[in-house]
XYZ file of C-alpha atoms in Angstrom:
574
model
C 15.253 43.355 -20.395
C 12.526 46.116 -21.161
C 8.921 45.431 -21.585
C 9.417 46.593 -25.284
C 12.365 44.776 -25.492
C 10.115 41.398 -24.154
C 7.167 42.326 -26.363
C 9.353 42.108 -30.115
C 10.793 39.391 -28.624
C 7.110 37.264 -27.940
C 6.397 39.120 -31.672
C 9.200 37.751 -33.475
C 8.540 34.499 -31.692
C 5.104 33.872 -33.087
C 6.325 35.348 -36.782
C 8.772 32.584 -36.731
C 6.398 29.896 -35.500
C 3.574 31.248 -37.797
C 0.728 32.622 -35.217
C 0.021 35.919 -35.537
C -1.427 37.045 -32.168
C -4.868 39.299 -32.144
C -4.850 42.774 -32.176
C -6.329 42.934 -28.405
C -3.711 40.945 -27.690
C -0.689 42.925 -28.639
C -2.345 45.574 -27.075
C -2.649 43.653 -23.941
C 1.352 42.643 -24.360
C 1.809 46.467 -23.654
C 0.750 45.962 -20.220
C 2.522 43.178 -19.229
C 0.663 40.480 -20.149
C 1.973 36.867 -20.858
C -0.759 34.270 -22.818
C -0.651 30.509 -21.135
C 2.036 28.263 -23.363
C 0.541 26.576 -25.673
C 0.620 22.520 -24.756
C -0.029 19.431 -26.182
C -2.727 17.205 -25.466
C -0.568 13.918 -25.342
C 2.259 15.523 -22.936
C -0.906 16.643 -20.780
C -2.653 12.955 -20.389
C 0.332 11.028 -20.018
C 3.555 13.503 -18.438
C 6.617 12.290 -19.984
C 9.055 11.359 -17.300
C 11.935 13.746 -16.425
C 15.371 13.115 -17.957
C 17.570 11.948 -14.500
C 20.425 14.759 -13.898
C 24.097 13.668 -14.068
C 25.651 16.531 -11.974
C 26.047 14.143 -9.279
C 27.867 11.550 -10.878
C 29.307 14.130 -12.384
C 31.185 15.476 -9.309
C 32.816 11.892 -8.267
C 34.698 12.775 -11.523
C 32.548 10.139 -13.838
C 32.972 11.095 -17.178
C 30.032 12.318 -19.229
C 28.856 8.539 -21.018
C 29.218 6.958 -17.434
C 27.422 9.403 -15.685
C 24.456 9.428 -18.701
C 24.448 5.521 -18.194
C 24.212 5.667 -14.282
C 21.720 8.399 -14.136
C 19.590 6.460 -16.527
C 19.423 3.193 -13.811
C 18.846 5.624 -11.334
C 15.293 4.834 -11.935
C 15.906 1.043 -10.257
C 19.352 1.376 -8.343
C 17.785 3.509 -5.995
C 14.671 1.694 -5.382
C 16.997 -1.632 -5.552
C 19.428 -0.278 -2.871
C 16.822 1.102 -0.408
C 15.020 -2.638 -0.884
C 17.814 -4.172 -0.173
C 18.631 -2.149 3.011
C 14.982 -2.903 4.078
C 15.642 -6.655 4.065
C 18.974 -6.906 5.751
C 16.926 -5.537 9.355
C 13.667 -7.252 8.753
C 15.854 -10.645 7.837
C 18.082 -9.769 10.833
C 17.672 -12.166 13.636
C 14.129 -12.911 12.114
C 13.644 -16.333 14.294
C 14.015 -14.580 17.460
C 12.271 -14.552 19.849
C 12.386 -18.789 19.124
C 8.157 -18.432 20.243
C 4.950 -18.369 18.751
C 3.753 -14.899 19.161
C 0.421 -13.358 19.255
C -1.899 -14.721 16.764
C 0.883 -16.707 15.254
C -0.665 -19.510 17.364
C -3.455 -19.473 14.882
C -1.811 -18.865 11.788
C 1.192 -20.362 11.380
C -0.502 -23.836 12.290
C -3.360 -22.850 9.757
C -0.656 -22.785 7.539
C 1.074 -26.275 8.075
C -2.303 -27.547 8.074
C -3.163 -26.526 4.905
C -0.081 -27.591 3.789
C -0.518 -30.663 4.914
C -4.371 -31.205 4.164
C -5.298 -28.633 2.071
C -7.542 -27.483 4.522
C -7.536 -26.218 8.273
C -7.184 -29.009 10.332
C -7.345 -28.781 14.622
C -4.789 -28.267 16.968
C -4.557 -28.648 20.767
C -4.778 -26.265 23.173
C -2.248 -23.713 22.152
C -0.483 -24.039 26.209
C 0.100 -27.889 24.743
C 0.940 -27.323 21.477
C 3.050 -24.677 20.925
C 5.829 -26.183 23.472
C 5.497 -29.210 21.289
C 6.301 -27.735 18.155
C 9.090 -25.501 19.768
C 10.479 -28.580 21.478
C 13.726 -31.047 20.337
C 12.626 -33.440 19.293
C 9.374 -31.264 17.668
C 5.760 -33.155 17.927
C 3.057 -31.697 15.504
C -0.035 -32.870 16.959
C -2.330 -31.604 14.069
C -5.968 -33.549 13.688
C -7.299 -33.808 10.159
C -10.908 -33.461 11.984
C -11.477 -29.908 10.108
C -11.253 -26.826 11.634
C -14.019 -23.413 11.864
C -11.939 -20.489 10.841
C -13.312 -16.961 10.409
C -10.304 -15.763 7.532
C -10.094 -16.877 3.902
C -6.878 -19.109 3.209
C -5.464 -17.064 0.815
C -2.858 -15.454 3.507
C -2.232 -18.835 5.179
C -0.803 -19.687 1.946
C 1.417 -17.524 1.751
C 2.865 -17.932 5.168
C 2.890 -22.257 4.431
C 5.392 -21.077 1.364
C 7.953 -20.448 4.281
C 6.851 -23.315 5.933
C 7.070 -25.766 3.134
C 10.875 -24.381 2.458
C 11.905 -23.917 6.248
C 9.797 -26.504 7.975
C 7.402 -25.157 10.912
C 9.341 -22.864 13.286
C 9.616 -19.253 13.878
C 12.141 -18.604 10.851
C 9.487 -20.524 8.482
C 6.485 -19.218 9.450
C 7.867 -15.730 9.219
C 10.164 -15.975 5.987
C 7.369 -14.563 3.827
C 6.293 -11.878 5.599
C 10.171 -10.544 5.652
C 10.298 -11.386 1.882
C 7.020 -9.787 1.149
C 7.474 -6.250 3.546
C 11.075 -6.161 1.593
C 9.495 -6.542 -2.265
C 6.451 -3.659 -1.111
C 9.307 -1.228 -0.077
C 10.651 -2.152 -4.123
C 6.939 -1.456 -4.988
C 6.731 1.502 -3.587
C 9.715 3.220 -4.892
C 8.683 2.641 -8.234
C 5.018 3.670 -7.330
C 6.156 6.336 -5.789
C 8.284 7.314 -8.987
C 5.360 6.524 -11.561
C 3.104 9.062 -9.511
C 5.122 11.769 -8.826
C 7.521 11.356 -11.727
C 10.249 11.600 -9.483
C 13.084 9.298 -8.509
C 13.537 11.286 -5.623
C 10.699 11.659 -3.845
C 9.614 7.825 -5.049
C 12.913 6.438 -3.267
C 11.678 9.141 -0.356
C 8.211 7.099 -0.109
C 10.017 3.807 0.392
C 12.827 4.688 2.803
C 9.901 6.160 5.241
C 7.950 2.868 4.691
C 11.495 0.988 5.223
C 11.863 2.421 8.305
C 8.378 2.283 10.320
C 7.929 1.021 13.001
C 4.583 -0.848 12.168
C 5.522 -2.405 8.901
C 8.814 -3.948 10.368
C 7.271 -5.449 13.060
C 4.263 -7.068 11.245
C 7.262 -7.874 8.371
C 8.446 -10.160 11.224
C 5.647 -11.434 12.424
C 3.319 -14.315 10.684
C -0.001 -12.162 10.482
C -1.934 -11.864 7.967
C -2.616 -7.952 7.650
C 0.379 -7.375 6.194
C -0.314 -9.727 3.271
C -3.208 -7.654 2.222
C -0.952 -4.311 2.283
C 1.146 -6.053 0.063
C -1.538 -7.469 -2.448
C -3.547 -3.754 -2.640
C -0.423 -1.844 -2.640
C 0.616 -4.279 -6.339
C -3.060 -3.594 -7.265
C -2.586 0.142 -6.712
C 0.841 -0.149 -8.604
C -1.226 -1.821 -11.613
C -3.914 0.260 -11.866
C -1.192 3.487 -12.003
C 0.215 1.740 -14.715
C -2.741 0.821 -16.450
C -3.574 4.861 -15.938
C -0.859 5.423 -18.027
C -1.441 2.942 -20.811
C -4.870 4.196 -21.607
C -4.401 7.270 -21.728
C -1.273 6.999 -24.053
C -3.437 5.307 -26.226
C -6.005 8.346 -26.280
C -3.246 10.804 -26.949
C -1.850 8.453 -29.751
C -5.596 8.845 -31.415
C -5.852 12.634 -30.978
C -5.326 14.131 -34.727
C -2.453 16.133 -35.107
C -2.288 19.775 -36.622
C -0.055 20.596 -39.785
C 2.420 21.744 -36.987
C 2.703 18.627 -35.055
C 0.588 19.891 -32.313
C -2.056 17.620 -30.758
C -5.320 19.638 -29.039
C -8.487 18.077 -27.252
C -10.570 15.951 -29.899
C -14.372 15.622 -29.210
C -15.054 12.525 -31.340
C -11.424 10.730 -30.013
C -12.814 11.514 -26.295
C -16.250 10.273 -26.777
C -15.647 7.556 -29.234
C -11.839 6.419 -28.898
C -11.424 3.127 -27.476
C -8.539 2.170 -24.896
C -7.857 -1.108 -26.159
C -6.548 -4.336 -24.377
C -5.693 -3.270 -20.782
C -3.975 -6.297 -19.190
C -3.076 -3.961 -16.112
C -6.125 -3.715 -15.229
C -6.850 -7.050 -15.156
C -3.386 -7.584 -13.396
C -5.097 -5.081 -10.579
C -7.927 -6.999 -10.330
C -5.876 -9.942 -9.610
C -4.242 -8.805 -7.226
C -7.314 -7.713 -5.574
C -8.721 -10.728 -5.249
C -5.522 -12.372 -3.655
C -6.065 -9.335 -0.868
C -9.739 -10.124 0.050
C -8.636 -13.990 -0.216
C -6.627 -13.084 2.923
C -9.058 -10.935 5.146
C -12.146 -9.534 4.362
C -11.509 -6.034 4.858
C -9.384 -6.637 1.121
C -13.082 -6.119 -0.332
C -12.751 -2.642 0.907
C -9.778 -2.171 -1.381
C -11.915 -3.540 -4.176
C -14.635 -1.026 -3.974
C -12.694 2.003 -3.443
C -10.296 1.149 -5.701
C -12.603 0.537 -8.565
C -14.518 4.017 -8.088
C -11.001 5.427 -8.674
C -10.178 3.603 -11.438
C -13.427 4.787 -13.265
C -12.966 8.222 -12.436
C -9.645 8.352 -13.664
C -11.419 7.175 -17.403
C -13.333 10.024 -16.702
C -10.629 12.700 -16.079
C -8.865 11.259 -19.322
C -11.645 11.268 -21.656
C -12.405 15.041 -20.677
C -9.064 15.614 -20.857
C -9.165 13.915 -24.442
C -11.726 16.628 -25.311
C -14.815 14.512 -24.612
C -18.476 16.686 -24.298
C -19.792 14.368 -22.177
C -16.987 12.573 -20.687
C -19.318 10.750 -17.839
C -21.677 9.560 -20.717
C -18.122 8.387 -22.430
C -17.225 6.154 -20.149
C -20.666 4.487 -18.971
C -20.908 3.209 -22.853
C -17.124 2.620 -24.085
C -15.160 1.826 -20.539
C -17.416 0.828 -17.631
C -18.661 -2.663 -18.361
C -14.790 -3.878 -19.385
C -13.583 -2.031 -16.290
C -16.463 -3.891 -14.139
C -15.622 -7.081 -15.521
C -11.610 -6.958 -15.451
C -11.491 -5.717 -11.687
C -14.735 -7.476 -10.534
C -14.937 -10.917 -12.779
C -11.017 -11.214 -12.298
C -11.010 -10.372 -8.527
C -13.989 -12.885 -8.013
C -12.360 -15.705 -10.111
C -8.968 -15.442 -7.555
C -11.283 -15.346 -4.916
C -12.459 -18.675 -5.596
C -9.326 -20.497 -6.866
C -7.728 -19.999 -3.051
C -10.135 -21.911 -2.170
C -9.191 -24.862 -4.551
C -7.815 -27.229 -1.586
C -10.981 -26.659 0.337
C -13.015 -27.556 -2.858
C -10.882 -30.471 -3.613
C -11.106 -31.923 -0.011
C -13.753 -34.250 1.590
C -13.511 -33.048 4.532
C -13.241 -29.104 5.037
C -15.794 -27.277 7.433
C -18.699 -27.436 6.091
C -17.865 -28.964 2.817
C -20.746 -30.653 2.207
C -23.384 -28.831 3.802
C -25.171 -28.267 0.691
C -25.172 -31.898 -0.795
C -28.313 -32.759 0.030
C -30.232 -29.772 0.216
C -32.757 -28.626 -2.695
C -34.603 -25.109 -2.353
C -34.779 -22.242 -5.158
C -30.864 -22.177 -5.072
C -30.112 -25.736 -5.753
C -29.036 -25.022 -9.753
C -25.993 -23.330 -8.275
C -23.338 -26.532 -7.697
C -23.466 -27.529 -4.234
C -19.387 -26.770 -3.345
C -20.201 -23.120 -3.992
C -23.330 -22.973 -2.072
C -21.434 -24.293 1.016
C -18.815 -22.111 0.859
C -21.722 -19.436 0.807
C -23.339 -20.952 3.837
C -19.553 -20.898 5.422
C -18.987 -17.515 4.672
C -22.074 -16.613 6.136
C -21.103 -17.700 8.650
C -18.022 -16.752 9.238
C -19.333 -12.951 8.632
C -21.649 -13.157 11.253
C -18.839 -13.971 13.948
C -16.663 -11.443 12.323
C -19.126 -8.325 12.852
C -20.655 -9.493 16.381
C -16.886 -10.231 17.630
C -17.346 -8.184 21.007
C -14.606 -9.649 23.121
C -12.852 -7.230 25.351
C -9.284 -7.388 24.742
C -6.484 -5.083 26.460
C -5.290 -3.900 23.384
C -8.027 -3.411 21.427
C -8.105 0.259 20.091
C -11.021 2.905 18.608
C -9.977 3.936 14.778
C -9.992 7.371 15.963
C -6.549 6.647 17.918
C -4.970 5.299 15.079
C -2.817 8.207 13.348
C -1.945 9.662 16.339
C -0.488 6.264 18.189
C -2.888 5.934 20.858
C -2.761 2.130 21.724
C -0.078 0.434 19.996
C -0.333 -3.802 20.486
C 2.204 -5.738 22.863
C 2.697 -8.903 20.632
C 5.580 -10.045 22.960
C 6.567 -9.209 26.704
C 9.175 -10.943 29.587
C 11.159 -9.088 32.361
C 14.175 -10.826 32.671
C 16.103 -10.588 35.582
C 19.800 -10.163 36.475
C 21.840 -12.702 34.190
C 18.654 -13.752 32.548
C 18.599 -13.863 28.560
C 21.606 -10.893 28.716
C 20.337 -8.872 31.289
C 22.915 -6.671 33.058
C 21.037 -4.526 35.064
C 20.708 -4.693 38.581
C 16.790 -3.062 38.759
C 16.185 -5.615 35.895
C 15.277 -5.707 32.297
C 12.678 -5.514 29.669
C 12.113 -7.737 26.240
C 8.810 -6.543 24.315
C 7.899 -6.513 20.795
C 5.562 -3.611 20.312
C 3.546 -3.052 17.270
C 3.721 0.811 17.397
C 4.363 3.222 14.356
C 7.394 5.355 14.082
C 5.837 8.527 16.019
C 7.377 11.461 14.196
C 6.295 9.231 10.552
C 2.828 8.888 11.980
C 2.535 12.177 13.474
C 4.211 14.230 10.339
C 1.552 12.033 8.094
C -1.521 13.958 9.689
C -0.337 16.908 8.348
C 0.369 15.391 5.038
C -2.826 14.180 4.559
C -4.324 17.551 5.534
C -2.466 19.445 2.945
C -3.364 16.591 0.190
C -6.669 17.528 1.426
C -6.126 21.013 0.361
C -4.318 19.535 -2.805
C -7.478 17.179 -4.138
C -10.222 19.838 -2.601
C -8.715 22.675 -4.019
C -6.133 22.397 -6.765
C -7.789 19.081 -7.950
C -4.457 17.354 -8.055
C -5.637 13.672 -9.118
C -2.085 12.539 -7.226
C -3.620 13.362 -4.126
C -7.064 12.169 -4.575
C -4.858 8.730 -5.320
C -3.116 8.316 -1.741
C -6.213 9.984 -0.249
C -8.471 6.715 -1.861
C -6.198 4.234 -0.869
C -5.680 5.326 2.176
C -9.254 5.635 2.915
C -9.410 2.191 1.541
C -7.727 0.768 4.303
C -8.985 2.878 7.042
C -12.141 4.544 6.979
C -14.081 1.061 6.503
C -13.136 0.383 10.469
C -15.457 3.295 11.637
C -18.581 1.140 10.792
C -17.115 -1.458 12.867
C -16.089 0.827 16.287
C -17.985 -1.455 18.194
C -15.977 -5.047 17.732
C -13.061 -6.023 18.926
C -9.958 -4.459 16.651
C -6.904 -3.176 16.398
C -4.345 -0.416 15.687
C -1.525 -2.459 13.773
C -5.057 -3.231 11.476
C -3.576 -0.190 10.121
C -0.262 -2.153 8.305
C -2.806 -2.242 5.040
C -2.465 1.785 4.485
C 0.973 2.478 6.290
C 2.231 2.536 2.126
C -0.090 5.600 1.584
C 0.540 7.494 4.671
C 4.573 7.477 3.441
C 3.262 8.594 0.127
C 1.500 11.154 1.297
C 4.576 12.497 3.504
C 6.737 12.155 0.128
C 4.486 14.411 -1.219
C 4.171 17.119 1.596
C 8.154 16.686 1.120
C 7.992 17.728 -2.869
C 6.003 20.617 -1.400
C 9.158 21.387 0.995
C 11.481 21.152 -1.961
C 9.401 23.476 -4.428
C 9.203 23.446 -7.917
C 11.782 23.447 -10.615
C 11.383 27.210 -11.254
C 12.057 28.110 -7.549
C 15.035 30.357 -6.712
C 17.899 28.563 -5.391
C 17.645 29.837 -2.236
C 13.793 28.727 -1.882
C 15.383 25.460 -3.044
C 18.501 24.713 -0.528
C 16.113 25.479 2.230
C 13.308 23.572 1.702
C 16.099 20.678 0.591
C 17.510 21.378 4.108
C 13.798 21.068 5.684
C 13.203 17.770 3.920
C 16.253 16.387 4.883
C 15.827 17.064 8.405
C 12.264 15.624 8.615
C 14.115 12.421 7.045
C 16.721 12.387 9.484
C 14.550 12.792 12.331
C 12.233 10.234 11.173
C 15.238 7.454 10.604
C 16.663 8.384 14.402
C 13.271 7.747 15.377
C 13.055 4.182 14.201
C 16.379 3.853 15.634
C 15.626 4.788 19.153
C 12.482 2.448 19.420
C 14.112 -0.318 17.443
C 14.883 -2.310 20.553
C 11.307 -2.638 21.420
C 10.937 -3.277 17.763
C 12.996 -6.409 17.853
C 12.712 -8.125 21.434
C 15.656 -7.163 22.385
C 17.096 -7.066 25.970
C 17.685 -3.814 27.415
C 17.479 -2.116 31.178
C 14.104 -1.638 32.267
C 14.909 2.292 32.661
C 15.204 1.756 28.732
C 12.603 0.897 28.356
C 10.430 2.982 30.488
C 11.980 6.135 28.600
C 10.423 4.339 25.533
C 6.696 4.190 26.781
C 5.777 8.277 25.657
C 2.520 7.994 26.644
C 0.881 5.706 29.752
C -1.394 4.283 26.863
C 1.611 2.379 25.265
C 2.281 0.476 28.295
């Protein structure tokens, strides 16, 4: 096609739709020139989702209504089949090794007790207890005399929900966690989809997540880190979805031109309302249940709420506010402040209800009888202040050398993963059928080439936030900050890499982005797109063998020493 030929064309094209260009601008059509399509406000704030292809169905030889139907669930089958392949490994075999491990000593009996008392109770010695819970028949010495802990019970409660169906043994104590690392590979699938607007690259997101290392291992353990990566990751879910809802309820007040086209509105941005936003709220929620479960939740909080309120900000300038910032402080903030906040504050405080309702919790009544400038506030809450206070001050001044504790800096790159579980087992011990001897371990370590491939993901969303302003990016780049950047203030106590669990959702996110970037957009040649298909599916591949190499040391299972030697990449893993 000619220039010309392109030019009449674009000409006849506006004499049908009724806008007659400028003169400067057929004069600039001469040249080559192409004007920006015109687009619609609405499709711009809220990006309708793309209609699901049925070639594939298709080409099993589905007729045409079939393949419409099944390309339409695609949306959940996906998600739903991934999920479901995530729970048959973190399920498999989940009460072995028959021990407590780690800091399940703590935990899991925090858990009975509170079961049993509503409160944390005291245990023996965990050399005398632990073989008498493990033993036939079991003995559960627990004391009601309470018990100092340094972690909110919210998490606790969540592991006693396996306990109070399976009694209190390994398979109990860690039901939920399997449960709850199986529904946040579900969440993020959908997440994944709502974000990108892709089923592909959302089922992308949660296969990598399915498949580290670090989240199956803490998915089979009873910790309580993985807990809050659960609760922030359904927070970051609701507040996408709550992203959606308000602005489709800007773009539904924009006015709308005699030819059905909607453009920016200065007194719908400024003025326009975004109603009842029960998402929010939901997010909130769900925040609250995090920092009921470890502190570091709170961090989730913050961060998440700046994003929240910036994202009112994009869509109100988007909306065609003047002063968008000024739009927000008077028609969004003090709702936004009070949903997220009030709400997450309010869970906060339930979790504690069987601490409240008991007579004898740590430091129950340490306020009863004490007067002072603070004494209108009910005593219950002023003791749970004074325990808090507490319990911060151990918390930041924890110093406590530990062999695996690790700087934050090591984190993304795998420098000091966490033994949770080691034996050597010898000849015809526990399976062992090598003569130099074997090795069990469960070793909290991500799935390297995930890890490693996820620095340079979050360098190019970098680029993508910095530079192109891609609000996606900003998105995984907050939440992800969220969960990590908090533990540089701290370099100087005592913690850990698999600490990390809470963010591990983002850093697959982030790599399911990079791998839209492989892919290219719709409008890319065919060629562009079979190789960068071919370069995504390799990275995929690699990543899956990867998790398949180090699942023994994933699981405890026994296998020749030599094994596992080839396993330990670096000396810092041993």
């Amino acid at each position: 096609m000619t220039s010309e030929t392109a030019t009449q064309d674009r000409a006849d094209e506006d004499v049908r739709a009724g806008t007659e260009p400028s003169p400067w601008v057929r004069r600039l059509r001469r040249f080559g020139y192409a004007e920006r399509t015109r687009t619609d406000t609405r499709e711009r704030l809220v990006p309708p989702f793309p209609e699901p292809g049925t070639r594939m169905w298709e080409a099993f030889g589905l007729g045409p209504a079939l393949s419409h139907r099944l390309a339409r669930w695609s949306g959940w089958t996906g998600p739903l089949l991934i999920s479901l392949f995530a729970g048959v490994i973190r399920f498999w075999h989940l009460g072995n090794p028959r021990e407590v491990v780690f800091d399940e000593t703590y935990y899991a009996k925090d858990a009975w007790s509170l079961l049993k008392l509503g409160y944390e109770g005291t245990w023996p010695d965990g050399k005398v207890s632990n073989p008498q819970i493990l033993a036939h028949p079991q003995v559960i010495p627990l004391s009601d005399a309470p018990g100092y802990v340094v972690h909110p019970p919210m998490g606790k409660w969540v592991i006693a929900a396996g306990e109070w169906i399976y009694g209190l043994n390994p398979f109990g104590w860690r039901f939920m966690m399997a449960l709850l690392g199986t529904l946040s590979v579900l969440m993020l699938c959908r997440i994944g989809r709502r974000l990108f607007r892709s089923n592909t690259l959302g089922c992308v997101a949660g296969l990598l997540m399915s498949v580290d290392g670090l989240h199956y291992v803490m998915s089979r353990i009873a910790l309580l880190d993985l807990v809050i990566m659960f609760f922030a990751l359904a927070a970051f879910g609701c507040f996408l979805v709550d992203r959606d809802w308000a602005r489709a309820r800007l773009a539904r007040a924009l006015p709308v031109d005699d030819s059905g086209f909607a453009g920016p509105d200065q007194h719908t941005g400024d003025r326009a309302g975004m109603g009842w936003r029960p998402w929010r709220i939901a997010g909130g929620f769900f925040l609250g249940l995090a920092a009921a479960s470890k502190w570091n939740g709170l961090y989730f909080l913050a961060f998440f709420m700046i994003m929240t309120v910036l994202w009112d900000v994009g869509s109100r300038r988007l909306a065609g506010a003047r002063r968008p910032r000024l739009a927000v402080l008077r028609k969004d903030l003090g709702w936004s402040a009070l949903s997220v906040i009030g709400t997450a504050l309010v869970t906060y405080l339930v979790t504690w209800t069987g601490w409240f309702a008991s007579s004898n919790g740590y430091n129950r009544h340490w306020a009863d009888h004490r007067g002072g400038f603070w004494s209108f506030i009910p005593a219950p809450l002023r003791s749970l202040w004074n325990y808090e206070y507490q319990v911060y001050q151990f918390n930041v001044g924890l110093h406590t050398p530990h062999p695996y504790q690790s700087n934050p800096w090591s984190w993304l790159v795998l420098g000091r993963p966490v033994s949770y579980y080691f034996e050597s087992p010898k000849l015809g011990q526990d399976g062992c059928h090598a003569t130099a001897g074997c090795s069990r371990e469960i070793l909290a370590l991500g799935t390297p080439l995930l890890w490693w491939s996820a620095c340079f993901a979050l360098v190019y969303l970098l680029y993508r936030w910095a530079m192109r302003r891609d609000w996606r990016a900003g998105a995984i780049l907050c939440a992800a900050g969220a969960g990590y950047l908090p533990w540089f203030h701290y370099q100087d106590r005592t913690i850990f890499y698999f600490y990390a669990v809470a963010f591990v959702p983002y850093l697959c996110l982030a790599v399911a982005m990079m791998i839209g970037a492989f892919l290219g957009p719709s409008t890319a040649t065919e060629t562009r797109r079979m190789w960068g298909a071919v370069g995504a599916g390799t990275l995929v591949l690699l990543i899956i063998w990867n998790f398949i190499y180090f699942f023994p040391i994933y699981t405890g299972q026994t296998i020749p020493y030599s094994s596992w030697q080839a396993r330990m990449w670096f000396d810092s893993w041993i």
